Coordinates of C-alpha atoms and ligand atoms in Angstrom, one line a residue:
M399 CA 0.0 0.0 0.0
S400 CA 1.3 3.5 -0.7
Y401 CA 0.5 6.5 1.5
E402 CA 0.6 10.2 0.9
H403 CA 2.4 11.3 4.2
I404 CA 3.6 8.1 5.7
E405 CA 6.9 6.5 4.6
I406 CA 7.1 2.8 4.9
P407 CA 10.9 1.9 4.9
A408 CA 11.8 -0.6 2.3
D409 CA 13.9 -2.8 4.6
G410 CA 11.2 -4.0 6.9
N411 CA 8.6 -6.8 6.6
N412 CA 5.0 -7.0 7.5
I413 CA 3.7 -8.9 10.4
T414 CA 1.0 -11.3 9.2
L415 CA -1.7 -13.4 10.8
A416 CA -0.7 -16.9 11.3
D417 CA -4.1 -18.2 12.5
E418 CA -7.3 -16.4 12.0
E419 CA -9.1 -18.2 14.8
T420 CA -6.5 -17.6 17.6
G421 CA -5.2 -14.3 16.3
E422 CA -1.6 -15.8 16.4
L423 CA 1.0 -13.7 14.4
D424 CA 3.7 -14.5 12.1
V425 CA 6.4 -12.1 13.1
P426 CA 9.3 -11.5 10.6
E427 CA 12.8 -10.7 11.9
N428 CA 12.6 -7.0 11.1
P429 CA 8.9 -6.1 11.5
I430 CA 7.5 -2.8 10.4
V431 CA 6.0 -1.1 13.4
P432 CA 3.9 2.1 13.1
I433 CA 4.8 4.6 15.8
L434 CA 2.5 7.6 16.7
Y435 CA 4.1 10.1 19.0
G436 CA 0.8 11.9 19.8
D437 CA 0.2 15.3 21.4
G438 CA 1.7 17.3 24.2
I439 CA 4.4 15.2 26.0
G440 CA 4.1 12.5 23.2
S441 CA 7.0 14.1 21.4
D442 CA 9.1 13.7 24.6
V443 CA 8.2 10.2 25.6
G444 CA 7.8 8.7 22.0
P445 CA 11.4 9.1 20.9
A446 CA 12.5 7.9 24.3
A447 CA 10.5 4.7 24.0
Q448 CA 11.8 4.2 20.5
M449 CA 15.4 4.4 21.7
V450 CA 14.9 1.9 24.5
M451 CA 12.9 -0.5 22.4
E452 CA 15.6 -0.5 19.7
A453 CA 18.3 -1.1 22.2
A454 CA 16.4 -4.1 23.9
A455 CA 15.5 -5.6 20.5
G456 CA 19.1 -5.2 19.2
E457 CA 20.6 -6.8 22.3
T458 CA 18.3 -9.8 21.9
G459 CA 18.7 -10.5 18.2
H460 CA 15.7 -8.6 16.8
S461 CA 15.2 -5.4 14.9
I462 CA 12.4 -3.0 14.4
T463 CA 11.7 -0.9 11.3
W464 CA 9.6 2.1 12.4
A465 CA 7.0 3.9 10.3
R466 CA 5.9 7.2 11.7
V467 CA 2.1 7.7 11.6
Y468 CA 0.2 10.9 12.6
A469 CA -2.9 11.9 14.5
G470 CA -4.0 14.9 16.5
E471 CA -2.0 18.1 16.1
A472 CA 0.7 16.6 13.9
A473 CA -2.0 15.3 11.6
R474 CA -3.8 18.6 11.4
D475 CA -0.5 20.1 10.1
R476 CA 0.0 17.5 7.5
Y477 CA -3.6 16.4 6.5
G478 CA -5.8 19.1 7.8
E479 CA -7.7 16.5 9.9
N480 CA -7.3 14.9 13.3
L481 CA -7.4 11.1 12.4
P482 CA -6.5 10.5 8.9
Q483 CA -7.6 7.3 7.2
E484 CA -3.9 6.6 6.3
T485 CA -3.1 6.3 10.0
V486 CA -5.9 3.9 10.7
D487 CA -5.0 1.8 7.6
T488 CA -1.3 1.6 8.4
I489 CA -2.0 0.4 11.9
R490 CA -4.6 -2.0 10.6
E491 CA -2.2 -3.4 7.9
H492 CA 0.9 -3.7 10.2
R493 CA -1.1 -5.2 13.1
V494 CA 1.2 -4.1 16.0
A495 CA 1.9 -0.4 16.8
I496 CA 2.7 1.9 19.5
K497 CA 1.1 5.4 20.3
G498 CA 1.6 8.2 22.7
P499 CA -1.3 10.3 24.1
L500 CA -3.8 12.3 22.1
T501 CA -5.5 15.4 23.5
T502 CA -9.3 15.6 23.7
P503 CA -11.0 18.9 24.1
I504 CA -13.4 18.9 27.0
G505 CA -17.1 20.0 26.5
S506 CA -16.9 21.0 22.8
G507 CA -14.8 20.2 19.7
F508 CA -13.9 16.8 18.3
R509 CA -14.5 13.5 20.1
S510 CA -11.7 11.5 21.6
L511 CA -9.3 10.3 18.9
N512 CA -8.2 7.5 21.2
V513 CA -11.7 6.2 21.4
A514 CA -12.2 6.6 17.6
L515 CA -9.1 4.7 16.9
R516 CA -9.9 1.9 19.2
Q517 CA -13.5 1.8 17.7
K518 CA -12.3 1.9 14.0
L519 CA -9.9 -1.0 14.6
D520 CA -12.3 -2.7 16.9
L521 CA -9.6 -3.1 19.4
Y522 CA -12.1 -4.2 21.9
A523 CA -10.0 -5.0 25.0
N524 CA -7.8 -2.4 26.8
V525 CA -5.4 -4.2 29.0
R526 CA -3.4 -2.6 31.7
P527 CA -1.0 -4.6 33.9
T528 CA -0.4 -2.9 37.2
Y529 CA 2.6 -4.2 39.0
Y530 CA 5.1 -2.8 41.4
L531 CA 8.7 -1.8 40.3
A532 CA 11.2 -2.0 43.3
G533 CA 12.3 1.5 44.3
V534 CA 9.3 3.4 43.1
P535 CA 7.9 5.7 45.7
S536 CA 4.2 4.9 46.4
P537 CA 1.4 6.5 48.5
V538 CA 0.4 3.2 50.0
K539 CA 2.2 1.0 52.7
S540 CA 2.6 -2.2 50.7
P541 CA 2.6 -1.4 47.0
E542 CA 4.4 -4.7 46.2
E543 CA 1.0 -6.4 47.0
M544 CA -0.3 -5.1 43.7
D545 CA 0.1 -7.5 40.8
M546 CA -3.0 -7.1 38.8
V547 CA -4.1 -7.0 35.1
S548 CA -7.2 -4.9 34.2
F549 CA -9.2 -5.8 31.1
R550 CA -11.4 -2.8 30.2
E551 CA -14.1 -3.0 27.6
N552 CA -13.1 -0.5 24.8
T553 CA -15.9 -0.1 22.4
E554 CA -19.2 0.6 24.2
D555 CA -20.7 1.9 27.5
V556 CA -21.0 5.7 27.8
Y557 CA -18.0 6.0 25.5
A558 CA -20.2 5.0 22.5
G559 CA -20.6 8.6 21.7
I560 CA -24.4 8.5 21.7
E561 CA -24.9 11.9 23.4
Y562 CA -27.1 14.8 22.7
E563 CA -26.5 18.4 23.8
A564 CA -29.0 20.2 26.0
E565 CA -31.5 22.2 24.0
S566 CA -30.5 20.5 20.7
E567 CA -33.3 19.2 18.4
D568 CA -32.1 15.6 19.0
A569 CA -32.1 15.9 22.8
Q570 CA -35.6 17.2 22.5
K571 CA -36.7 14.4 20.2
L572 CA -35.2 11.8 22.6
R573 CA -36.8 13.4 25.6
E574 CA -40.2 13.4 23.9
F575 CA -39.7 9.7 22.9
L576 CA -38.8 8.8 26.4
R577 CA -41.9 10.6 27.8
D578 CA -44.4 9.6 25.1
E579 CA -43.2 6.0 24.4
L580 CA -41.5 4.7 27.5
D581 CA -43.4 6.7 30.2
V582 CA -40.3 8.4 31.6
T583 CA -42.0 11.4 33.3
D584 CA -40.3 12.1 36.6
A585 CA -36.7 11.1 36.1
I586 CA -35.7 14.1 33.9
H587 CA -35.9 17.6 35.3
D588 CA -37.6 20.4 33.4
G589 CA -35.4 22.8 31.5
P590 CA -32.2 22.1 29.5
V591 CA -30.9 18.6 29.8
G592 CA -28.0 16.7 28.0
L593 CA -28.9 13.0 27.3
G594 CA -26.6 10.1 26.8
I595 CA -27.1 6.5 26.0
K596 CA -25.1 3.6 27.6
P597 CA -25.1 0.5 25.5
I598 CA -23.7 -2.7 27.1
S599 CA -24.1 -5.7 24.9
E600 CA -23.8 -9.4 25.5
F601 CA -21.5 -9.7 22.5
G602 CA -19.2 -6.8 23.7
S603 CA -19.2 -8.0 27.4
K604 CA -18.6 -11.7 26.7
R605 CA -15.8 -11.2 24.3
L606 CA -14.0 -9.0 26.8
I607 CA -14.6 -11.3 29.7
R608 CA -13.5 -14.2 27.6
E609 CA -10.1 -12.5 27.1
A610 CA -9.8 -11.9 30.8
I611 CA -10.5 -15.5 31.7
E612 CA -8.2 -16.8 29.0
Y613 CA -5.5 -14.6 30.3
A614 CA -6.0 -15.9 33.9
I615 CA -5.9 -19.5 32.8
A616 CA -2.8 -19.1 30.6
N617 CA -0.9 -17.2 33.4
N618 CA -2.0 -19.2 36.3
R619 CA -3.9 -16.4 37.9
D620 CA -6.2 -17.3 40.8
S621 CA -9.2 -15.1 40.1
V622 CA -11.1 -12.9 37.7
T623 CA -13.2 -10.2 39.2
L624 CA -16.1 -8.6 37.3
V625 CA -16.4 -5.0 38.4
H626 CA -19.8 -3.4 37.8
K627 CA -22.4 -0.9 39.2
G628 CA -25.2 -3.4 38.8
N629 CA -27.0 -2.4 42.0
I630 CA -28.0 0.8 40.2
M631 CA -27.7 0.0 36.5
K632 CA -29.6 -3.3 36.4
Y633 CA -29.9 -3.8 32.6
T634 CA -26.4 -2.7 31.7
E635 CA -23.8 -3.1 34.5
A636 CA -25.6 -6.1 36.2
A637 CA -26.1 -7.6 32.8
F638 CA -22.3 -7.3 32.3
R639 CA -21.8 -9.3 35.5
D640 CA -24.4 -11.9 34.5
W641 CA -22.9 -12.4 31.1
G642 CA -19.6 -12.8 32.8
Y643 CA -20.7 -15.6 35.0
E644 CA -22.5 -17.1 32.1
V645 CA -19.5 -17.2 29.7
A646 CA -17.4 -18.7 32.5
A647 CA -19.9 -21.5 33.2
E648 CA -20.7 -22.2 29.6
E649 CA -17.2 -22.0 28.1
Y650 CA -14.8 -22.6 30.9
A651 CA -16.6 -24.9 33.2
D652 CA -13.5 -27.1 33.8
E653 CA -11.2 -24.3 34.6
T654 CA -13.4 -21.9 36.7
I655 CA -15.6 -21.9 39.7
D656 CA -17.6 -19.0 41.0
E657 CA -17.1 -17.4 44.4
D658 CA -20.2 -18.9 45.9
A659 CA -19.1 -22.4 45.0
L660 CA -15.7 -21.7 46.5
Y661 CA -17.2 -21.3 49.9
D662 CA -20.2 -23.7 49.5
E663 CA -18.3 -26.6 48.1
Y664 CA -14.6 -26.0 48.6
D665 CA -14.5 -24.4 52.0
G666 CA -12.8 -21.3 50.6
E667 CA -9.8 -23.3 49.1
A668 CA -9.9 -23.3 45.3
P669 CA -8.7 -26.5 43.7
D670 CA -5.3 -26.2 41.9
D671 CA -5.4 -24.6 38.4
T672 CA -8.9 -23.2 39.0
V673 CA -9.8 -19.6 38.4
V674 CA -12.3 -18.1 40.8
I675 CA -14.8 -15.9 39.1
K676 CA -16.1 -13.1 41.5
D677 CA -17.8 -9.8 41.2
R678 CA -17.6 -6.5 43.0
I679 CA -19.6 -3.3 42.9
A680 CA -17.3 -0.6 41.5
D681 CA -17.3 1.7 44.5
N682 CA -16.5 -1.1 46.8
M683 CA -13.8 -2.2 44.4
L684 CA -12.1 1.1 44.7
Q685 CA -11.6 0.7 48.4
Q686 CA -10.9 -3.0 48.1
L687 CA -7.9 -2.2 45.9
L688 CA -6.5 -0.2 48.8
T689 CA -7.5 -2.5 51.7
R690 CA -7.2 -6.0 50.2
T691 CA -4.9 -5.3 47.3
G692 CA -3.5 -8.8 47.1
D693 CA -6.9 -10.4 46.7
Y694 CA -7.3 -9.2 43.1
E695 CA -5.4 -10.5 40.2
V696 CA -7.4 -9.9 37.0
L697 CA -10.3 -7.4 36.6
A698 CA -12.8 -7.4 33.8
M699 CA -14.7 -4.1 33.5
P700 CA -17.1 -2.2 31.3
N701 CA -15.5 0.9 29.8
L702 CA -16.1 3.6 32.4
N703 CA -15.3 1.5 35.5
G704 CA -12.1 0.4 33.8
D705 CA -11.0 3.9 33.1
Y706 CA -11.4 5.0 36.7
L707 CA -10.2 1.8 38.3
S708 CA -7.0 1.4 36.3
D709 CA -5.8 5.1 36.9
S710 CA -6.5 4.6 40.6
A711 CA -4.6 1.3 40.6
G712 CA -1.8 3.0 38.8
A713 CA -1.5 5.6 41.4
Q714 CA -0.9 2.9 44.0
I715 CA 2.2 1.7 42.3
G716 CA 3.7 5.1 41.6
G717 CA 1.5 7.2 39.4
L718 CA 0.6 7.7 35.7
G719 CA 4.2 8.2 34.7
I720 CA 4.9 4.5 35.0
A721 CA 1.5 2.9 34.1
P722 CA 1.5 1.0 30.8
G723 CA -1.3 -0.2 28.6
G724 CA -2.3 -1.7 25.3
N725 CA -5.4 -2.4 23.2
F726 CA -6.0 -5.5 21.3
G727 CA -8.5 -7.4 19.2
H728 CA -8.6 -9.5 16.0
G729 CA -4.8 -10.3 16.1
R730 CA -3.9 -6.6 16.4
F731 CA -2.2 -4.7 19.3
L732 CA -1.8 -1.0 19.9
A733 CA 0.4 -0.2 22.8
E734 CA -0.3 3.1 24.7
P735 CA 0.5 4.5 28.1
V736 CA -2.3 5.1 30.5
H737 CA -1.5 8.8 30.9
G738 CA -2.6 11.7 28.7
S739 CA -0.8 14.5 26.8
A740 CA -0.1 16.6 30.0
P741 CA 0.1 19.8 27.9
K742 CA 1.7 21.9 30.6
Y743 CA 4.9 19.7 30.3
A744 CA 4.9 19.4 26.5
G745 CA 8.4 19.8 24.9
Q746 CA 10.2 20.2 28.2
D747 CA 12.1 17.1 28.1
K748 CA 10.9 16.5 31.7
V749 CA 8.2 13.8 32.1
N750 CA 8.7 10.2 32.8
P751 CA 8.7 8.0 29.7
T752 CA 8.5 4.7 31.8
A753 CA 4.7 4.3 30.9
I754 CA 5.3 4.2 27.2
I755 CA 8.5 2.2 27.5
L756 CA 6.7 -0.5 29.5
S757 CA 3.8 -0.3 26.9
G758 CA 6.5 -1.1 24.5
R759 CA 7.5 -4.1 26.7
M760 CA 3.9 -5.3 26.4
M761 CA 4.2 -5.0 22.7
F762 CA 7.2 -7.1 22.7
E763 CA 5.4 -9.7 24.7
Y764 CA 2.7 -9.7 22.1
L765 CA 5.3 -10.3 19.4
G766 CA 6.7 -13.2 21.5
W767 CA 10.0 -11.3 22.1
T768 CA 10.0 -12.2 25.8
D769 CA 13.7 -11.9 26.1
A770 CA 13.6 -8.2 24.9
A771 CA 10.5 -7.6 27.2
E772 CA 12.3 -8.9 30.3
L773 CA 15.4 -6.9 29.5
I774 CA 13.3 -3.6 29.4
R775 CA 11.7 -4.4 32.7
D776 CA 15.1 -5.2 34.4
A777 CA 16.7 -2.1 33.1
V778 CA 13.9 0.2 34.0
E779 CA 13.8 -1.3 37.5
E780 CA 17.6 -1.0 37.9
S781 CA 17.6 2.7 36.9
I782 CA 14.8 3.5 39.3
R783 CA 16.4 1.4 42.1
T784 CA 19.5 3.4 41.8
G785 CA 17.6 6.6 42.2
R786 CA 18.2 8.0 38.6
V787 CA 14.6 9.1 37.9
T788 CA 12.5 11.8 36.3
Y789 CA 10.9 14.7 38.3
D790 CA 7.7 12.8 39.3
L791 CA 9.6 10.1 41.2
H792 CA 12.4 12.3 42.3
R793 CA 10.1 14.7 44.2
Q794 CA 9.0 11.6 46.3
I795 CA 12.4 10.2 47.1
E796 CA 15.2 11.2 49.3
G797 CA 18.4 12.0 47.3
G798 CA 18.5 10.4 44.0
E799 CA 19.4 12.2 40.7
K800 CA 16.8 14.0 38.7
L801 CA 17.0 13.2 35.0
A802 CA 15.3 14.7 32.0
T803 CA 13.2 12.4 29.8
S804 CA 16.0 11.9 27.3
E805 CA 18.6 11.3 30.1
F806 CA 16.4 8.7 31.7
A807 CA 16.0 6.9 28.3
D808 CA 19.9 7.0 28.0
S809 CA 20.2 5.6 31.4
I810 CA 17.9 2.7 30.6
V811 CA 19.8 2.1 27.3
D812 CA 23.1 1.9 29.3
E813 CA 21.4 -0.5 31.8
I814 CA 20.2 -2.7 28.8
R815 CA 23.7 -2.9 27.5
A816 CA 25.2 -3.6 30.9
I817 CA 22.7 -6.4 31.8
S818 CA 23.0 -8.1 28.4
Ligands
NAP1658 P1 -2.6 13.6 31.9 O1 -2.2 14.1 30.6 O2 -2.4 12.1 32.1 O3 -1.8 14.3 33.1 C1 -2.2 14.4 34.4 C2 -1.1 14.4 35.4 O4 -0.5 13.2 35.5 C3 0.1 15.3 35.0 O5 -0.2 16.7 35.2 C4 1.2 14.7 35.8 O6 1.0 15.1 37.2 C5 0.9 13.3 35.6 N1 1.5 12.6 34.5 C6 0.9 12.3 33.4 N2 1.8 11.7 32.5 C7 3.0 11.8 33.1 C8 4.3 11.4 32.8 N3 4.6 10.8 31.6 N4 5.3 11.6 33.7 C9 5.0 12.1 34.9 N5 3.8 12.5 35.3 C10 2.8 12.3 34.4 O7 -4.2 13.8 32.3 P2 -5.0 15.1 31.9 O8 -4.3 16.3 32.3 O9 -6.3 14.8 32.5 O10 -5.3 15.0 30.3 C11 -4.6 15.8 29.3 C12 -5.1 15.4 28.0 O11 -4.7 14.1 27.7 C13 -6.6 15.6 27.8 O12 -6.8 16.1 26.5 C14 -7.0 14.1 27.8 O13 -8.3 13.9 27.1 C15 -5.9 13.4 27.2 N6 -5.8 12.0 27.6 C16 -5.4 11.2 26.6 C17 -5.2 9.8 26.8 C18 -4.7 8.9 25.8 O14 -4.3 9.4 24.8 N7 -4.9 7.6 25.8 C19 -5.4 9.3 28.2 C20 -5.8 10.2 29.1 C21 -6.0 11.5 28.8 P3 1.8 16.2 38.0 O15 1.5 17.5 37.3 O16 1.3 16.1 39.3 O17 3.3 15.9 38.0

């Protein structure tokens, strides 16, 4: 495929799908990987991640051929639009990519480009591992108890974008429909009102929860917790929970038990190699993460709960500067840090690139490059352990050396070379 603004280097090869059913990939020795720096601090952390990933790949016998793609401000300059089709097509074609944050205006202006990209590529699962790196300052007493992976549904819920502005013709039509056809008379106040729709489907819920269960089984995790607000939203959030138990019982009966059975039939001791399926109401879950951190290993959540919970969990292990993430579906993986574009720090060579670097680590795991992935983790941990950190961690520790984004990346590259 040829593109107007995107250069695909001739020396790389495409990643292809080896197995349609399982989404297994055929990864060449020098895959072409699209990289999107993004807005704000994206231009600080993106190149830092690129350097570290190149070093880790190089030391373990791999190589990456980067193809720069654009969205947000950089795309407006080149294409006159926020999310060019070329960018979507390049990521779709090359299957595995990494991106920095993209700014979303609040209240007015365009809709989230992150959400649009995930929806266009149907990357239905957002996965965020939250684990403690030795030496990272944390606001809680035992951050090392956190070793959890969140699976957040990525395509529906209140993120579906079905929302109508107060006093618009559409809001008025919907209000009249609710009143006249569905007898909704008291629930909506008189006067201007914005209206939104929250779709949660059986299909969307089950495919996400299936991924969480499969992950738990493959990685010997003890439990999957379905996080919902089903006490209030009975036909959306409670349905998510019910479909979760259903998919476990129907498709993973030999590998899972639900929490009731754990106590009724097994006296609270799960048999070996069994994943316990449990559920928690989202507000309770937020405090459980703080008070009983170690009880939770894999979470499966609708979109909004997942957004809140995973940022909060990220704070427990040291903050957004180090929290990685990725989106996947249909044999495609788009790595991206949890944090946003932090515009006030843009271009200052100041912020922490660890989150996007560890997102790159996830990408390597997806490619099957586990040696390179482990090398990245070890090198990041070593740099942090020795107190060579960016401002966000430096302000929380005694002593240490405050590094710029680029210096921190250099320090990790040095560690990679020293370790290997
Ligand atoms: P944010 O950009 O994540 O920044 C919030 C705060 O988190 C920063 O002020 C900083 O805290 C800390 N932080 C974030 N990234 C950091 C890093 N790499 N190193 C160190 N500290 C870091 O959140 P926001 O200000 O709410 O959002 C800004 C824009 O990003 C919005 O337009 C939002 O829509 C967008 N956003 C995009 C994504 C995405 O692309 N996936 C995700 C979230 C938000 P201190 O100032 O306390 O040091």
